[in-house]
Backbone as numpy.savetxt, mean C-alpha at the origin, in Angstrom:
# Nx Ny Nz CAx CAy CAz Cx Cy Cz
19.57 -15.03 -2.90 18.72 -13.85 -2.90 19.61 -12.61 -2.90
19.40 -11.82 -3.83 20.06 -10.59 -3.78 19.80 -9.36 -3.09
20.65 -9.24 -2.09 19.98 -7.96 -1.26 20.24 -6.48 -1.35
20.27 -6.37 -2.54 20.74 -4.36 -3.14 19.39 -3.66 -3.18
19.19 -2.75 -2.95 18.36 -2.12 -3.03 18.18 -1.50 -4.11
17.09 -0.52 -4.80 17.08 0.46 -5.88 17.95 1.43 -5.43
18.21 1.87 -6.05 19.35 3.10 -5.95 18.30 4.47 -6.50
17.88 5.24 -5.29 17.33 6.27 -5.47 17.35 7.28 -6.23
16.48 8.02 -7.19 16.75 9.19 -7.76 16.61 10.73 -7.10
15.16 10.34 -6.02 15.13 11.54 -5.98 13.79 10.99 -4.78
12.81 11.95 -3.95 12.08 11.85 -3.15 10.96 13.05 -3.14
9.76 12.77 -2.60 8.75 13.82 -2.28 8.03 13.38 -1.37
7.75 14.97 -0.36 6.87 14.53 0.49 5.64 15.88 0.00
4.69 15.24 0.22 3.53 16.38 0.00 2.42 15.72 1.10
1.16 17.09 0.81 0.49 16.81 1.64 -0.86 16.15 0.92
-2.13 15.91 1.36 -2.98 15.20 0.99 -4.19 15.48 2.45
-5.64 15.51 1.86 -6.47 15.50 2.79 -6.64 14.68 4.23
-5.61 13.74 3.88 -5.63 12.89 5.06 -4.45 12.93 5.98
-3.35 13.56 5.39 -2.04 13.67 5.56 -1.26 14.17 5.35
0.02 14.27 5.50 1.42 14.39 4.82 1.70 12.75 4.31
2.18 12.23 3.19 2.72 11.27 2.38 4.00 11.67 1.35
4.64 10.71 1.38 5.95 10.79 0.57 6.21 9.04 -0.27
7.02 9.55 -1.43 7.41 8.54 -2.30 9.25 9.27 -2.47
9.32 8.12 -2.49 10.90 7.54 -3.29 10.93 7.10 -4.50
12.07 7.54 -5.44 12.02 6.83 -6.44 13.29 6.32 -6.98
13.60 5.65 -8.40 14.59 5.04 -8.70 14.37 5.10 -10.02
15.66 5.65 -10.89 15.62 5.47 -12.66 14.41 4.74 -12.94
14.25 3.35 -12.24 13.37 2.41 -12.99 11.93 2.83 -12.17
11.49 3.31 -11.43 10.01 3.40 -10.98 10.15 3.78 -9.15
8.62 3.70 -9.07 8.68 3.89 -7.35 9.29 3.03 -6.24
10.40 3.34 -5.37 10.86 2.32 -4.66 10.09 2.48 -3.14
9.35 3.49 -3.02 8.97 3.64 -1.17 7.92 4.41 -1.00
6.85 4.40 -0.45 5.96 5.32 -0.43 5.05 5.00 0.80
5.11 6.23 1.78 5.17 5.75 2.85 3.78 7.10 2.72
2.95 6.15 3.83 1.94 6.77 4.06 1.29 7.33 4.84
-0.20 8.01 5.14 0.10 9.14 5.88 0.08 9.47 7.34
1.17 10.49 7.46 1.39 10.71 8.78 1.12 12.40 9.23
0.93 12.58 10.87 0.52 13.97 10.72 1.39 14.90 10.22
2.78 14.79 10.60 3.36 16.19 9.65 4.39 15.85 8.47
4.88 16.55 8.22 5.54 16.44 7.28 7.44 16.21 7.50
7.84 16.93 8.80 9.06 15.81 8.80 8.99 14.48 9.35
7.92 13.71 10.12 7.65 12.51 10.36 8.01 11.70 9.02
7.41 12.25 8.47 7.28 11.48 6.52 8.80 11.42 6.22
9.45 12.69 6.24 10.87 12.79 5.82 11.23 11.75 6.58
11.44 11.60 7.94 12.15 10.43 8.50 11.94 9.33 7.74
10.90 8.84 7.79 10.77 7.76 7.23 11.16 7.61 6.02
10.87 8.39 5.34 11.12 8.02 4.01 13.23 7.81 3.63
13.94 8.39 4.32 15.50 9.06 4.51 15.89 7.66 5.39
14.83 7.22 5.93 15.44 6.17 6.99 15.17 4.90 5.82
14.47 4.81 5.04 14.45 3.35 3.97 14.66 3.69 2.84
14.52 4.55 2.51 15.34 4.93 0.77 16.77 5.81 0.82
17.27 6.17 2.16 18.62 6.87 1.72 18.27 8.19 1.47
19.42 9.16 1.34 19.35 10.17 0.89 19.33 9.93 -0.65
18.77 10.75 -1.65 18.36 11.12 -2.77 19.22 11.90 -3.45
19.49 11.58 -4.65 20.78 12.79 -5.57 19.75 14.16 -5.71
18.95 13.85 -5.99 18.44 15.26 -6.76 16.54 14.97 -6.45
15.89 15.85 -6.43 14.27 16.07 -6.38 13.34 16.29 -7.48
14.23 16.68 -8.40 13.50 16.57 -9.56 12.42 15.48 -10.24
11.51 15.60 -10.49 10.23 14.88 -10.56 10.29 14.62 -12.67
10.37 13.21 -12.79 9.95 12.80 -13.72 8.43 12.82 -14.07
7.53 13.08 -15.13 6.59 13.45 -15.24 5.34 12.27 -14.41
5.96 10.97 -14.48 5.54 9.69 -14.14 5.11 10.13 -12.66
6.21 10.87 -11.87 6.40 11.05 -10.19 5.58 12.27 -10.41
5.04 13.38 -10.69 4.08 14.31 -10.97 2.89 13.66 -10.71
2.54 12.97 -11.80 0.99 12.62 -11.91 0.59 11.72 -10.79
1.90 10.44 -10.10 1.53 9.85 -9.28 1.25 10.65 -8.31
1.99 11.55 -7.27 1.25 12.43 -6.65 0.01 13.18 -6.76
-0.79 13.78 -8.24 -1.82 13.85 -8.21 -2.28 12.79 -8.25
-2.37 11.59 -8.73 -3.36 10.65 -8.16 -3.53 10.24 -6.52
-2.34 10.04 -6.15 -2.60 9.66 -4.81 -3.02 10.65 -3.95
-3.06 12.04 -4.49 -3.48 13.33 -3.31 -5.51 12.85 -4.03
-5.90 12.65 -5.00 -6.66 12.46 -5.64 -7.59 11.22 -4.63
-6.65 10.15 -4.64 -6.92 8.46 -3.58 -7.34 9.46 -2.56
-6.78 10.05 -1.87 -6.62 10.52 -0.66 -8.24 11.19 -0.15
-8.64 12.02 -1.71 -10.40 12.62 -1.56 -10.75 11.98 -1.77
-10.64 10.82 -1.86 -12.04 9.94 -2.21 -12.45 9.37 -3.66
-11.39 9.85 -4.28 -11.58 8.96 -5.71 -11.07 7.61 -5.96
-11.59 7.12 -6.94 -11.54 5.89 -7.47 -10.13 5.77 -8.63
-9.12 5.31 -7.46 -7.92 5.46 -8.85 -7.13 4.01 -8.73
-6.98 3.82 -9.77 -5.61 2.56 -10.38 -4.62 2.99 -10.18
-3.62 2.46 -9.45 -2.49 2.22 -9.47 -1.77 1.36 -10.52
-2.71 0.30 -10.63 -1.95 -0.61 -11.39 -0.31 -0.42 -12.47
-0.98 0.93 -13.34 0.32 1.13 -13.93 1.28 1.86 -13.62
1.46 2.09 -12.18 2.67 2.65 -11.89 4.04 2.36 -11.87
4.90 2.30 -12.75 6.06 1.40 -12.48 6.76 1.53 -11.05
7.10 0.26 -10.49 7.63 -0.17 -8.87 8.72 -0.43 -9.20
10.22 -0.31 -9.06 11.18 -0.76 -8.61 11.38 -1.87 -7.54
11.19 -2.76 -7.60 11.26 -3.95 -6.32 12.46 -4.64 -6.76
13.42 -3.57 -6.81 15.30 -4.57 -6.78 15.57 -4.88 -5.75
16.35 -6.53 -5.54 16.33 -7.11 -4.51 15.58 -8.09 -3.84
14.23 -7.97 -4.00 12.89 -9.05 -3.58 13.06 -9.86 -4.49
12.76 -10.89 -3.32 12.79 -12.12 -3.66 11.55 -12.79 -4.42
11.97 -13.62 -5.35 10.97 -14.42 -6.45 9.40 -14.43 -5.39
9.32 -15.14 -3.90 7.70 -15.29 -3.59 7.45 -13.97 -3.59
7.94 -13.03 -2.95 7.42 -11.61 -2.60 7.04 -10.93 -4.14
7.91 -10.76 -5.31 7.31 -10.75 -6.09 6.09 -11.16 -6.55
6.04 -12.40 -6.40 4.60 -13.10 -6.88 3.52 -12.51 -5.87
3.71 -12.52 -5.00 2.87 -12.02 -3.90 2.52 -10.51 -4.24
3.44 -9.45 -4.48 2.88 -8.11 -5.06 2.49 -7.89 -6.18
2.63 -8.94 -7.29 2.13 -9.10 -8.28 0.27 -9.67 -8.29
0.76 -10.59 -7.43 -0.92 -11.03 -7.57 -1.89 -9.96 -6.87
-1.30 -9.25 -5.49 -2.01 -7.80 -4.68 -2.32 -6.75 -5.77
-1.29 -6.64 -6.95 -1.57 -5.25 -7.78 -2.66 -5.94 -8.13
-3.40 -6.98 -8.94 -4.27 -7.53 -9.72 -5.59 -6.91 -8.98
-5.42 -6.57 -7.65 -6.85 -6.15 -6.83 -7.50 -4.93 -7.24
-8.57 -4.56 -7.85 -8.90 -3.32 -8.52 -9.33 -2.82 -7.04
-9.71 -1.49 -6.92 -10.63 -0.51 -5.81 -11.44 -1.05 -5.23
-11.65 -1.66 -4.13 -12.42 -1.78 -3.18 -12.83 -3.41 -3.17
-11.76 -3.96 -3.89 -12.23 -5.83 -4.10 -11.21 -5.77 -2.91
-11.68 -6.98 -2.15 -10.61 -7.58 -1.11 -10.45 -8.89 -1.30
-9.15 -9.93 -0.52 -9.11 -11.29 -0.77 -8.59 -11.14 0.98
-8.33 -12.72 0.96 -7.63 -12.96 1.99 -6.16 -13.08 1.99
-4.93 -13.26 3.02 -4.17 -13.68 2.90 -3.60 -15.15 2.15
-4.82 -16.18 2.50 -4.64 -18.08 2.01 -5.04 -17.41 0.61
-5.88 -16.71 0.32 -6.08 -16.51 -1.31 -5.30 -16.11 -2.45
-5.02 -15.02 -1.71 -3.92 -13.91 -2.35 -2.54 -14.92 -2.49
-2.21 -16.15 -1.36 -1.11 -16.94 -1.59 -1.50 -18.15 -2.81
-2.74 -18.21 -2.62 -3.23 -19.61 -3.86 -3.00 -18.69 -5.34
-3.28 -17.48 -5.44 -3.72 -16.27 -6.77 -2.03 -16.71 -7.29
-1.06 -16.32 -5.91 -0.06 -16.01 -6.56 1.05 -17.42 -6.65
0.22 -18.79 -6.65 1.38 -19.28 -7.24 1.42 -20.46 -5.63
0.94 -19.75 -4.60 1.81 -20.36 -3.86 1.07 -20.76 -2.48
-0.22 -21.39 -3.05 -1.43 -22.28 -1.52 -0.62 -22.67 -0.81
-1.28 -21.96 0.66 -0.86 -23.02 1.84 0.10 -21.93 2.80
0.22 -20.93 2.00 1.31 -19.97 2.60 0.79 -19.18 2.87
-0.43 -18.83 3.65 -1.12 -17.67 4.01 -0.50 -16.48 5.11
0.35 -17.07 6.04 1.35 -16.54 6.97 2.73 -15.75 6.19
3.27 -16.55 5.70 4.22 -16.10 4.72 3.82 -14.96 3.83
2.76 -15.05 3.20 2.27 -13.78 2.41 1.97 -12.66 3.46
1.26 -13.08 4.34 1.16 -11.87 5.16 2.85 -11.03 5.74
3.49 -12.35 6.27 5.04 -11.22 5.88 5.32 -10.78 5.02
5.32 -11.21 3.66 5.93 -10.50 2.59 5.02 -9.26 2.76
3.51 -9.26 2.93 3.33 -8.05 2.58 3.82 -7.52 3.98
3.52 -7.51 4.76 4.15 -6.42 5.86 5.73 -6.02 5.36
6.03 -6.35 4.94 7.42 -5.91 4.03 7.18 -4.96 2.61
6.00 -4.94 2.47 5.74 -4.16 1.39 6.25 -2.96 1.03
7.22 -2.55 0.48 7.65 -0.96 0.86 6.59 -0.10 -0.18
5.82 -0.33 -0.59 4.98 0.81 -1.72 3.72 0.37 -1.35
3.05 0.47 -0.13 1.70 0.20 -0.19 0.77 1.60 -0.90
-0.25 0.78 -1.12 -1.15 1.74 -1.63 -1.10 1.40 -3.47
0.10 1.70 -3.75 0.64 1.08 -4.97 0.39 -0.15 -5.46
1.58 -0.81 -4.26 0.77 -2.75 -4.16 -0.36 -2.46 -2.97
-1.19 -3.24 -3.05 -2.59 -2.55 -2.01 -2.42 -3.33 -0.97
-1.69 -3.77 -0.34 -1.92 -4.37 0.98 -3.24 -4.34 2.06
-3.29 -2.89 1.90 -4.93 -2.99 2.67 -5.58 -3.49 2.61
-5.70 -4.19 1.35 -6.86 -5.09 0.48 -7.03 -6.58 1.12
-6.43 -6.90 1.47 -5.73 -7.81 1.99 -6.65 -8.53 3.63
-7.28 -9.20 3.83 -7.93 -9.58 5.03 -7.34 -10.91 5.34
-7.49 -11.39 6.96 -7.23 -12.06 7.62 -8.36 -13.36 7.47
-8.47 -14.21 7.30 -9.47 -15.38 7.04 -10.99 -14.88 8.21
-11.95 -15.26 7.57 -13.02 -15.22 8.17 -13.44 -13.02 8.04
-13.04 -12.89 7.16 -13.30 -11.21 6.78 -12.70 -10.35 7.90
-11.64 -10.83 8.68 -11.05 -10.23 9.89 -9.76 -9.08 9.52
-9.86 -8.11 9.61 -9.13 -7.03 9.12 -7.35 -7.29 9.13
-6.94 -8.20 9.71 -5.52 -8.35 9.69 -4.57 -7.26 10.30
-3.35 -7.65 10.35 -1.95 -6.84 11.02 -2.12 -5.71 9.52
-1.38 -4.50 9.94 -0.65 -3.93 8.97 0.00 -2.62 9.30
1.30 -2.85 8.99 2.73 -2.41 9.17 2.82 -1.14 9.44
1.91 -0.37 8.34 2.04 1.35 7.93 2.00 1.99 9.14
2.20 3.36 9.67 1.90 4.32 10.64 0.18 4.00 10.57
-0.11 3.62 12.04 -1.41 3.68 12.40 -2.27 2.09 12.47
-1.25 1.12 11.87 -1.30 -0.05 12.04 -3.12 -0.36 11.33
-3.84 -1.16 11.84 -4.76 -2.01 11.39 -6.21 -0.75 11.34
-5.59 0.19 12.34 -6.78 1.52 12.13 -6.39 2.03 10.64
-5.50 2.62 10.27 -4.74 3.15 9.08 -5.70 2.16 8.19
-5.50 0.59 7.93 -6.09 0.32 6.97 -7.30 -0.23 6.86
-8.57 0.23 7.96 -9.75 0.04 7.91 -10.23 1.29 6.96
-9.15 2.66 7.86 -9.82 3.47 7.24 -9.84 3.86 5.69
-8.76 3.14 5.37 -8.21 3.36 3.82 -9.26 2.00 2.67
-9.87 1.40 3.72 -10.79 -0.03 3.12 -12.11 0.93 3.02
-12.73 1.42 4.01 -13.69 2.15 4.47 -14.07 3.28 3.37
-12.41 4.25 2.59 -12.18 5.30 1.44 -13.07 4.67 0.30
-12.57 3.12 0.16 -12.97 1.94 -0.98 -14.27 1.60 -0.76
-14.94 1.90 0.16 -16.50 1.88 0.42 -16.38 -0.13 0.66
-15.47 -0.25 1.44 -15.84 -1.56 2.06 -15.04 -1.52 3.40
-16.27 -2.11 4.38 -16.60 -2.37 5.78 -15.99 -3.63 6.06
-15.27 -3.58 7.07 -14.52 -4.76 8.01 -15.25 -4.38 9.29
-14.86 -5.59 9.80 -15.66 -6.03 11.52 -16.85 -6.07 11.39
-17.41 -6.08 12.64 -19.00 -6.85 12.51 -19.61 -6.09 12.05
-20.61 -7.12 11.41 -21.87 -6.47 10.56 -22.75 -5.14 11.85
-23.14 -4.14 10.99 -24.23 -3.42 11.25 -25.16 -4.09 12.49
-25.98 -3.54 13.30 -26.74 -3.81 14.19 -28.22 -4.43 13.52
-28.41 -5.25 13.55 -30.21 -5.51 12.95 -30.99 -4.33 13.28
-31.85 -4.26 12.26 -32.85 -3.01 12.83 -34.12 -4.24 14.22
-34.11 -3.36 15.10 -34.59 -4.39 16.06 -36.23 -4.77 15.64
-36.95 -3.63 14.93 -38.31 -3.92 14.99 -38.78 -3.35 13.90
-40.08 -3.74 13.03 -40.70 -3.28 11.35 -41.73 -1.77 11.74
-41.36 -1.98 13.30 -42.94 -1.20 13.23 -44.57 -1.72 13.31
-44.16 -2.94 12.76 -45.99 -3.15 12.62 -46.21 -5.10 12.62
């Protein structure tokens, strides 16, 4: 397994209705994109603490538009990621398969962890996928949120704000985790 990382081009942190958020990037696509936190050097840390310092800030047109989309995710729209190019130099062949089969999740579809491991190649590894994704460095991108614990149970997840962070980001997608709604108790008549 090769353990080099992308070699950074450049970084942004901006803000968004829900947050401050930042991405990393690399010649070949997004390597980090860390999500949102209340201010804006919180974000810098993070982002300086897993992608390195950056040569230069300059924004390829690709790193433009992804920020308007994701400030876009952020109000409440309905956006694809799918074609964003990811840099994932270094990950290993399952983790690949594993963020490969997560991008396949359009807006507001969810699977499980045992699923998402059968999708990608690799039944029986439902634990294992759930590490790889908690290793995810581009969520949102690859959707990890999407992602549930067997029996529709919201699962671990990694990001600032842990398993609240991604109810509420399931919740953006107009789908509900934890128990159903209350019965209405009575018709009236």
């Amino acid at each position: 397994m090769e353990s080099t990382s992308p070699a950074v081009a450049g970084h942004a942190v901006f803000e968004t209705v829900i947050g401050f958020m930042g991405i990393a990037w690399s010649e070949a696509g997004l390597t980090r994109l860390s999500l949102p936190q209340r201010n804006r050097d919180a974000v810098e840390r993070r982002l300086l603490r897993h992608a390195g310092s950056a040569g230069s800030n300059a924004q390829p047109q690709w790193v433009t538009e992804l920020i308007g989309s994701i400030q876009a995710y952020a109000a409440g729209e309905d956006i694809d990621f799918s074609g964003v190019p990811v840099d994932l130099t270094g990950v290993d062949d399952f983790r690949l398969a594993i963020y490969d089969a997560a991008r396949k999740l359009a807006f507001g579809e969810t699977t499980t962890y045992g699923e998402l491991a059968k999708r990608a190649g690799h039944a029986g590894l439902a634990r294992e996928t759930g590490a790889a994704l908690g290793a995810n460095p581009v969520p949102l991108v690859i959707p990890c949120h999407r992602i549930l614990a067997a029996g529709g149970k919201i699962g671990g997840f990694s990001a600032p704000g842990g398993s609240t962070t991604k109810e509420k980001m399931l919740a953006m997608e107009g789908v509900r985790v934890g128990p159903p709604p209350p019965a209405q108790v009575s018709f009236g008549f």
